[in-house]
Amino acid sequence: MYLEHYGLKEAPFSITPDPRFVFLSERHRDALAHLLFGIGQGGGGGFVQLTGEVGTGKTTLSRLLLEQIPDNTRVALVLNPRLSPEELLETICEELHLPVEGRRGSIKALTDALNAYLLDAYAQGLRVVLIIDEAQNLSTPALEQVRLLTNLETHTQKLLQIILLGQPELRDLLARPELRQLAQRITARYHLTPLDAAETTGYLRHRYRVAGGQHLPFDTAAIARLHRHSGGVPRLINVIAERALLGGYAHDDTRIDARTVDRAARETLAPAISSRTWRRAGPVLAAAGLAAAALVTLAAGMWSRGPGTPRASDARGNAGAIAVSHRREEVRRGRARGRGGVAGPDRRRRRTE
């Protein structure tokens, strides 16, 4: 709905990952370099650890990594690590297209099959990488099993490179005494931090330009307020900016000021989130991410992604679209009265009746 109002071809701040909208800050480039180092010749086997708060771009980086890995690399990607050691091994084998029937539930049989695969890959000059996302959810037994996989080696090198992606809790988990042997095998560590104020400005401009916009509607004060409310977390920047654009459309404004951003932040973020507390609010940020997804679904009836695209049939979304349209009409009538275009109510007459 608001796309034509701002001269856009598509929504610029969707929370759905899209490689066309990727903005790599200096921190993101460094993190990607660490990951590529981990699977390149410099990694030398062992573990690479990448941590970051919810919404800082770990998933985006993992997608970029998968696009940029060398052709001689085979990848096993584990997205749901809440598994037993046996289930984890089964998942790894399935990701590498190894048959697991007849081996399920047997750590030895699964490990032997994986070892045979790794030796064959090594003989063909291939590298094998295991990527575990949300690794802070791994149990201690599962982490110990992952550590044991690094024992699969030749006389000269490790056969499996392992990359652990997770929230800051992963660092605390690996600091436990019982996991010290695993921690000692981590060859590269990197913590992904949020965007600073200048990077937030670049992030907004980049996404707006990719969406077809010419001039970013957020003024300087609005951008500063957006950075403060979001703490520089890209996912939260998207949530607030998207809502601010809708608010500007509802008020028939083509410029977004600080007040509009403040209102958008109040409407989309939990009160507990602020620039001072976001680092300690991982669970809250996760909830905000879910809330953002719900908001996008709810507002699907409000926003059109282009001419001819049908609106969502969700009744609440349609009701929201009607409310926005009514608000825009009220704003236009008010402005017309201010210009003398439409006569306003006679207040003196109302008081005498």
CSV table of C-alpha atoms in Angstrom, one decimal:
chain,number,residue,atom,x,y,z
A,1,MET,CA,0.0,0.0,0.0
A,2,TYR,CA,2.7,2.5,0.9
A,3,LEU,CA,5.1,1.6,-1.9
A,4,GLU,CA,3.7,4.0,-4.4
A,5,HIS,CA,3.6,6.7,-1.8
A,6,TYR,CA,7.4,6.6,-1.4
A,7,GLY,CA,8.2,5.6,-5.0
A,8,LEU,CA,9.3,2.1,-4.0
A,9,LYS,CA,9.2,-1.2,-6.0
A,10,GLU,CA,9.2,-3.4,-2.9
A,11,ALA,CA,9.3,-3.2,0.8
A,12,PRO,CA,12.9,-2.1,1.8
A,13,PHE,CA,12.9,-3.4,5.4
A,14,SER,CA,11.4,-6.9,5.3
A,15,ILE,CA,12.8,-9.2,8.0
A,16,THR,CA,12.9,-12.0,5.5
A,17,PRO,CA,16.6,-12.6,4.5
A,18,ASP,CA,17.2,-11.6,0.9
A,19,PRO,CA,20.8,-11.6,-0.5
A,20,ARG,CA,20.0,-8.6,-2.6
A,21,PHE,CA,19.6,-6.5,0.5
A,22,VAL,CA,22.7,-7.7,2.3
A,23,PHE,CA,24.7,-4.8,3.8
A,24,LEU,CA,28.2,-5.8,5.0
A,25,SER,CA,29.6,-3.5,7.7
A,26,GLU,CA,33.2,-3.6,8.5
A,27,ARG,CA,32.3,-6.0,11.4
A,28,HIS,CA,30.4,-8.3,9.1
A,29,ARG,CA,33.2,-8.4,6.5
A,30,ASP,CA,35.7,-9.3,9.3
A,31,ALA,CA,33.3,-12.0,10.5
A,32,LEU,CA,32.9,-13.4,7.0
A,33,ALA,CA,36.7,-13.4,6.6
A,34,HIS,CA,37.0,-15.4,9.8
A,35,LEU,CA,34.5,-18.0,8.5
A,36,LEU,CA,36.2,-18.3,5.1
A,37,PHE,CA,39.6,-18.6,6.8
A,38,GLY,CA,38.1,-21.5,8.8
A,39,ILE,CA,37.2,-23.5,5.8
A,40,GLY,CA,40.3,-22.5,3.8
A,41,GLN,CA,43.9,-23.7,4.0
A,42,GLY,CA,44.5,-21.5,7.0
A,43,GLY,CA,41.9,-23.2,9.2
A,44,GLY,CA,43.9,-26.4,9.7
A,45,GLY,CA,40.9,-28.2,11.1
A,46,GLY,CA,39.4,-27.8,14.6
A,47,PHE,CA,36.7,-25.3,15.4
A,48,VAL,CA,35.8,-21.7,14.3
A,49,GLN,CA,33.4,-19.9,16.6
A,50,LEU,CA,31.1,-17.0,15.6
A,51,THR,CA,28.8,-15.4,18.2
A,52,GLY,CA,26.5,-12.4,18.2
A,53,GLU,CA,23.3,-11.1,19.7
A,54,VAL,CA,19.9,-12.1,18.2
A,55,GLY,CA,19.3,-10.2,14.9
A,56,THR,CA,22.9,-9.1,14.3
A,57,GLY,CA,23.3,-11.0,11.1
A,58,LYS,CA,24.7,-14.4,11.9
A,59,THR,CA,22.2,-16.2,9.6
A,60,THR,CA,22.9,-13.7,6.8
A,61,LEU,CA,26.6,-14.4,7.1
A,62,SER,CA,26.1,-18.2,7.1
A,63,ARG,CA,24.1,-17.8,3.8
A,64,LEU,CA,26.9,-15.7,2.3
A,65,LEU,CA,29.4,-18.2,3.4
A,66,LEU,CA,27.5,-21.0,1.7
A,67,GLU,CA,27.5,-18.9,-1.5
A,68,GLN,CA,31.2,-18.2,-1.4
A,69,ILE,CA,32.7,-21.6,-0.3
A,70,PRO,CA,35.2,-23.1,-2.7
A,71,ASP,CA,33.9,-25.7,-5.2
A,72,ASN,CA,35.9,-28.4,-3.6
A,73,THR,CA,34.0,-28.1,-0.3
A,74,ARG,CA,31.2,-30.3,1.0
A,75,VAL,CA,29.0,-28.9,3.7
A,76,ALA,CA,26.8,-30.4,6.4
A,77,LEU,CA,24.5,-27.8,7.9
A,78,VAL,CA,22.7,-28.4,11.2
A,79,LEU,CA,20.0,-25.8,11.9
A,80,ASN,CA,18.3,-27.5,14.9
A,81,PRO,CA,21.0,-28.7,17.3
A,82,ARG,CA,18.6,-29.8,20.1
A,83,LEU,CA,19.6,-33.3,19.5
A,84,SER,CA,21.1,-36.3,21.3
A,85,PRO,CA,24.6,-37.3,20.2
A,86,GLU,CA,23.1,-40.2,18.1
A,87,GLU,CA,20.6,-37.9,16.4
A,88,LEU,CA,23.3,-35.3,15.8
A,89,LEU,CA,25.5,-37.9,14.0
A,90,GLU,CA,22.5,-39.1,12.0
A,91,THR,CA,21.7,-35.5,10.9
A,92,ILE,CA,25.3,-34.9,9.8
A,93,CYS,CA,25.4,-38.1,7.8
A,94,GLU,CA,22.1,-37.3,6.2
A,95,GLU,CA,23.4,-33.8,5.2
A,96,LEU,CA,26.3,-35.5,3.5
A,97,HIS,CA,23.9,-37.9,1.8
A,98,LEU,CA,25.2,-41.0,3.7
A,99,PRO,CA,22.8,-43.8,4.2
A,100,VAL,CA,21.8,-44.1,7.9
A,101,GLU,CA,19.4,-47.1,7.8
A,102,GLY,CA,20.8,-49.9,9.8
A,103,ARG,CA,23.1,-47.5,11.7
A,104,ARG,CA,20.5,-45.4,13.6
A,105,GLY,CA,21.1,-45.2,17.3
A,106,SER,CA,24.7,-46.6,17.0
A,107,ILE,CA,27.4,-44.0,17.6
A,108,LYS,CA,30.1,-46.4,16.4
A,109,ALA,CA,28.4,-47.3,13.2
A,110,LEU,CA,27.6,-43.7,12.3
A,111,THR,CA,31.1,-42.5,13.2
A,112,ASP,CA,32.6,-45.3,11.1
A,113,ALA,CA,30.5,-44.3,8.1
A,114,LEU,CA,31.4,-40.7,8.5
A,115,ASN,CA,35.1,-41.5,8.9
A,116,ALA,CA,35.0,-43.5,5.7
A,117,TYR,CA,33.3,-40.6,3.8
A,118,LEU,CA,35.9,-38.1,5.1
A,119,LEU,CA,38.8,-40.3,4.1
A,120,ASP,CA,37.4,-40.7,0.6
A,121,ALA,CA,36.8,-37.0,0.3
A,122,TYR,CA,40.4,-36.3,1.4
A,123,ALA,CA,41.6,-38.7,-1.3
A,124,GLN,CA,39.7,-36.7,-3.9
A,125,GLY,CA,41.0,-33.4,-2.7
A,126,LEU,CA,37.7,-32.3,-1.1
A,127,ARG,CA,37.2,-30.4,2.1
A,128,VAL,CA,34.3,-31.2,4.4
A,129,VAL,CA,32.8,-28.5,6.7
A,130,LEU,CA,30.2,-29.0,9.5
A,131,ILE,CA,28.2,-25.8,10.3
A,132,ILE,CA,26.1,-25.8,13.4
A,133,ASP,CA,23.7,-22.9,13.8
A,134,GLU,CA,22.3,-21.9,17.2
A,135,ALA,CA,25.1,-23.9,18.7
A,136,GLN,CA,24.3,-22.6,22.2
A,137,ASN,CA,21.4,-25.1,22.2
A,138,LEU,CA,23.8,-28.1,22.0
A,139,SER,CA,23.8,-30.3,25.1
A,140,THR,CA,27.0,-31.1,26.8
A,141,PRO,CA,27.0,-34.7,25.6
A,142,ALA,CA,26.3,-33.5,22.0
A,143,LEU,CA,29.2,-31.0,22.2
A,144,GLU,CA,31.5,-33.7,23.4
A,145,GLN,CA,30.5,-35.8,20.5
A,146,VAL,CA,31.2,-32.9,18.2
A,147,ARG,CA,34.7,-32.6,19.8
A,148,LEU,CA,35.3,-36.3,19.1
A,149,LEU,CA,34.7,-35.7,15.4
A,150,THR,CA,37.9,-33.6,15.3
A,151,ASN,CA,39.8,-36.8,16.1
A,152,LEU,CA,39.0,-38.0,12.6
A,153,GLU,CA,42.3,-37.2,10.9
A,154,THR,CA,45.2,-38.3,8.8
A,155,HIS,CA,48.8,-38.2,9.8
A,156,THR,CA,49.0,-34.6,8.5
A,157,GLN,CA,45.6,-32.9,8.9
A,158,LYS,CA,42.1,-32.9,10.3
A,159,LEU,CA,39.4,-34.3,8.1
A,160,LEU,CA,36.6,-32.2,9.3
A,161,GLN,CA,36.3,-28.4,9.8
A,162,ILE,CA,33.6,-27.4,12.3
A,163,ILE,CA,32.0,-23.9,12.5
A,164,LEU,CA,29.9,-23.1,15.5
A,165,LEU,CA,27.4,-20.2,15.2
A,166,GLY,CA,25.5,-19.0,18.2
A,167,GLN,CA,24.4,-16.4,20.6
A,168,PRO,CA,26.7,-15.0,23.4
A,169,GLU,CA,25.6,-17.9,25.6
A,170,LEU,CA,27.7,-20.2,23.5
A,171,ARG,CA,30.8,-18.5,24.9
A,172,ASP,CA,29.6,-19.1,28.4
A,173,LEU,CA,28.8,-22.7,27.5
A,174,LEU,CA,32.3,-23.4,26.1
A,175,ALA,CA,33.9,-21.8,29.2
A,176,ARG,CA,32.6,-24.7,31.4
A,177,PRO,CA,35.4,-26.8,32.8
A,178,GLU,CA,34.0,-30.0,31.4
A,179,LEU,CA,34.3,-28.6,27.9
A,180,ARG,CA,37.8,-27.2,28.2
A,181,GLN,CA,39.2,-29.8,25.7
A,182,LEU,CA,36.8,-28.5,23.0
A,183,ALA,CA,37.5,-24.8,23.9
A,184,GLN,CA,41.2,-25.5,23.4
A,185,ARG,CA,40.6,-26.7,19.8
A,186,ILE,CA,38.9,-23.4,18.7
A,187,THR,CA,41.3,-21.9,16.2
A,188,ALA,CA,39.4,-18.7,15.5
A,189,ARG,CA,36.8,-16.7,17.5
A,190,TYR,CA,34.8,-13.7,16.4
A,191,HIS,CA,31.9,-11.8,18.1
A,192,LEU,CA,29.6,-10.0,15.8
A,193,THR,CA,28.6,-6.6,17.2
A,194,PRO,CA,25.7,-4.3,16.1
A,195,LEU,CA,26.0,-1.4,13.7
A,196,ASP,CA,27.3,1.9,14.8
A,197,ALA,CA,25.5,5.2,14.0
A,198,ALA,CA,27.3,5.7,10.7
A,199,GLU,CA,26.7,2.1,9.6
A,200,THR,CA,23.1,2.4,10.5
A,201,THR,CA,22.7,5.3,8.1
A,202,GLY,CA,24.5,3.3,5.4
A,203,TYR,CA,22.3,0.3,6.1
A,204,LEU,CA,19.1,2.3,5.7
A,205,ARG,CA,20.3,4.0,2.5
A,206,HIS,CA,21.5,0.7,1.0
A,207,ARG,CA,18.2,-1.2,1.6
A,208,TYR,CA,16.1,1.8,0.5
A,209,ARG,CA,18.1,2.1,-2.8
A,210,VAL,CA,17.8,-1.7,-3.5
A,211,ALA,CA,14.0,-1.4,-3.0
A,212,GLY,CA,13.9,1.2,-5.7
A,213,GLY,CA,13.8,4.4,-3.6
A,214,GLN,CA,15.6,7.5,-4.6
A,215,HIS,CA,15.8,9.6,-1.5
A,216,LEU,CA,15.8,8.2,2.0
A,217,PRO,CA,12.7,9.7,3.8
A,218,PHE,CA,14.3,9.5,7.3
A,219,ASP,CA,15.8,12.8,8.4
A,220,THR,CA,19.0,13.0,10.4
A,221,ALA,CA,17.2,13.2,13.8
A,222,ALA,CA,15.0,10.2,12.8
A,223,ILE,CA,18.0,8.1,11.9
A,224,ALA,CA,19.7,8.9,15.2
A,225,ARG,CA,16.5,8.0,17.1
A,226,LEU,CA,16.2,4.8,15.1
A,227,HIS,CA,19.8,3.8,15.9
A,228,ARG,CA,19.1,4.5,19.6
A,229,HIS,CA,15.9,2.5,19.8
A,230,SER,CA,17.3,-0.5,17.8
A,231,GLY,CA,20.8,-0.5,19.4
A,232,GLY,CA,22.2,-1.0,15.9
A,233,VAL,CA,20.7,-4.5,15.6
A,234,PRO,CA,19.8,-4.9,11.9
A,235,ARG,CA,16.6,-6.9,12.6
A,236,LEU,CA,15.3,-4.3,15.0
A,237,ILE,CA,16.2,-1.5,12.6
A,238,ASN,CA,14.1,-3.3,10.0
A,239,VAL,CA,11.1,-3.7,12.3
A,240,ILE,CA,11.1,0.0,13.4
A,241,ALA,CA,11.8,1.4,10.0
A,242,GLU,CA,9.1,-0.6,8.3
A,243,ARG,CA,6.5,0.6,10.9
A,244,ALA,CA,7.7,4.2,10.6
A,245,LEU,CA,7.2,4.1,6.8
A,246,LEU,CA,3.7,2.8,7.3
A,247,GLY,CA,3.1,5.6,9.9
A,248,GLY,CA,4.3,8.2,7.5
A,249,TYR,CA,2.0,6.9,4.8
A,250,ALA,CA,-1.0,6.9,7.2
A,251,HIS,CA,-0.3,10.6,8.0
A,252,ASP,CA,0.3,11.4,4.3
A,253,ASP,CA,3.9,12.4,5.0
A,254,THR,CA,6.8,11.7,2.7
A,255,ARG,CA,9.4,12.6,5.3
A,256,ILE,CA,9.9,10.6,8.5
A,257,ASP,CA,10.9,12.6,11.6
A,258,ALA,CA,12.0,11.6,15.0
A,259,ARG,CA,8.5,11.6,16.4
A,260,THR,CA,7.3,9.1,13.9
A,261,VAL,CA,10.3,6.8,14.7
A,262,ASP,CA,9.5,7.1,18.4
A,263,ARG,CA,5.9,6.1,17.8
A,264,ALA,CA,7.0,3.2,15.6
A,265,ALA,CA,9.4,2.0,18.3
A,266,ARG,CA,6.7,2.1,21.0
A,267,GLU,CA,4.3,0.1,18.8
A,268,THR,CA,6.8,-2.6,17.8
A,269,LEU,CA,9.2,-3.2,20.6
A,270,ALA,CA,8.8,-4.5,24.1
A,271,PRO,CA,9.3,-1.8,26.8
A,272,ALA,CA,12.3,-3.8,28.1
A,273,ILE,CA,14.4,-3.1,25.0
A,274,SER,CA,16.5,0.1,25.1
A,275,SER,CA,19.9,1.1,23.9
A,276,ARG,CA,21.3,0.4,27.4
A,277,THR,CA,19.7,-3.0,27.9
A,278,TRP,CA,19.7,-4.7,24.5
A,279,ARG,CA,22.9,-6.5,25.1
A,280,ARG,CA,21.3,-8.3,28.1
A,281,ALA,CA,18.1,-8.9,26.3
A,282,GLY,CA,18.8,-11.8,24.0
A,283,PRO,CA,15.5,-13.7,24.9
A,284,VAL,CA,13.5,-10.4,24.6
A,285,LEU,CA,15.1,-9.7,21.2
A,286,ALA,CA,14.1,-13.2,20.1
A,287,ALA,CA,10.5,-12.5,21.1
A,288,ALA,CA,10.7,-9.2,19.3
A,289,GLY,CA,11.8,-11.1,16.2
A,290,LEU,CA,8.7,-13.3,16.5
A,291,ALA,CA,6.5,-10.3,17.1
A,292,ALA,CA,8.0,-8.7,14.0
A,293,ALA,CA,7.0,-11.7,12.0
A,294,ALA,CA,3.5,-11.5,13.4
A,295,LEU,CA,3.4,-7.8,12.5
A,296,VAL,CA,4.4,-8.5,8.9
A,297,THR,CA,1.7,-11.1,8.7
A,298,LEU,CA,-0.9,-8.8,10.3
A,299,ALA,CA,0.1,-5.9,8.0
A,300,ALA,CA,0.1,-8.0,4.9
A,301,GLY,CA,-3.3,-6.7,4.0
A,302,MET,CA,-1.9,-3.1,4.3
A,303,TRP,CA,1.1,-3.4,2.1
A,304,SER,CA,1.2,-4.2,-1.6
A,305,ARG,CA,4.4,-5.5,-3.1
A,306,GLY,CA,3.5,-4.2,-6.6
A,307,PRO,CA,0.8,-3.6,-9.1
A,308,GLY,CA,-1.5,-6.6,-9.6
A,309,THR,CA,-0.5,-8.3,-6.4
A,310,PRO,CA,-3.5,-9.4,-4.4
A,311,ARG,CA,-3.8,-8.3,-0.8
A,312,ALA,CA,-3.7,-10.8,2.0
A,313,SER,CA,-7.1,-12.1,2.9
A,314,ASP,CA,-6.5,-12.0,6.6
A,315,ALA,CA,-9.4,-10.1,8.2
A,316,ARG,CA,-7.2,-8.2,10.6
A,317,GLY,CA,-4.8,-7.2,7.9
A,318,ASN,CA,-7.8,-5.8,5.8
A,319,ALA,CA,-9.1,-4.0,8.9
A,320,GLY,CA,-5.7,-2.4,9.4
A,321,ALA,CA,-5.6,-1.3,5.7
A,322,ILE,CA,-9.0,0.3,6.1
A,323,ALA,CA,-7.9,2.0,9.2
A,324,VAL,CA,-4.8,3.4,7.5
A,325,SER,CA,-6.9,4.6,4.6
A,326,HIS,CA,-9.4,6.3,6.9
A,327,ARG,CA,-6.5,8.0,8.7
A,328,ARG,CA,-5.0,9.3,5.5
A,329,GLU,CA,-8.4,10.6,4.5
A,330,GLU,CA,-8.8,12.4,7.8
A,331,VAL,CA,-5.3,14.0,7.4
A,332,ARG,CA,-6.2,15.2,3.9
A,333,ARG,CA,-9.5,16.7,5.1
A,334,GLY,CA,-7.7,18.5,7.9
A,335,ARG,CA,-5.1,19.9,5.5
A,336,ALA,CA,-7.8,21.0,3.1
A,337,ARG,CA,-9.7,22.8,5.9
A,338,GLY,CA,-6.5,24.6,6.9
A,339,ARG,CA,-6.2,25.8,3.3
A,340,GLY,CA,-9.8,26.9,3.2
A,341,GLY,CA,-10.7,24.2,0.7
A,342,VAL,CA,-13.4,22.7,2.9
A,343,ALA,CA,-15.5,24.6,5.5
A,344,GLY,CA,-14.9,23.5,9.0
A,345,PRO,CA,-17.6,23.1,11.7
A,346,ASP,CA,-19.2,26.2,13.1
A,347,ARG,CA,-18.0,26.1,16.7
A,348,ARG,CA,-19.9,29.2,17.7
A,349,ARG,CA,-23.1,27.8,16.4
A,350,ARG,CA,-22.5,24.5,18.3
A,351,ARG,CA,-22.1,26.4,21.6
A,352,THR,CA,-25.3,28.3,21.2
A,353,GLU,CA,-27.5,25.3,20.3
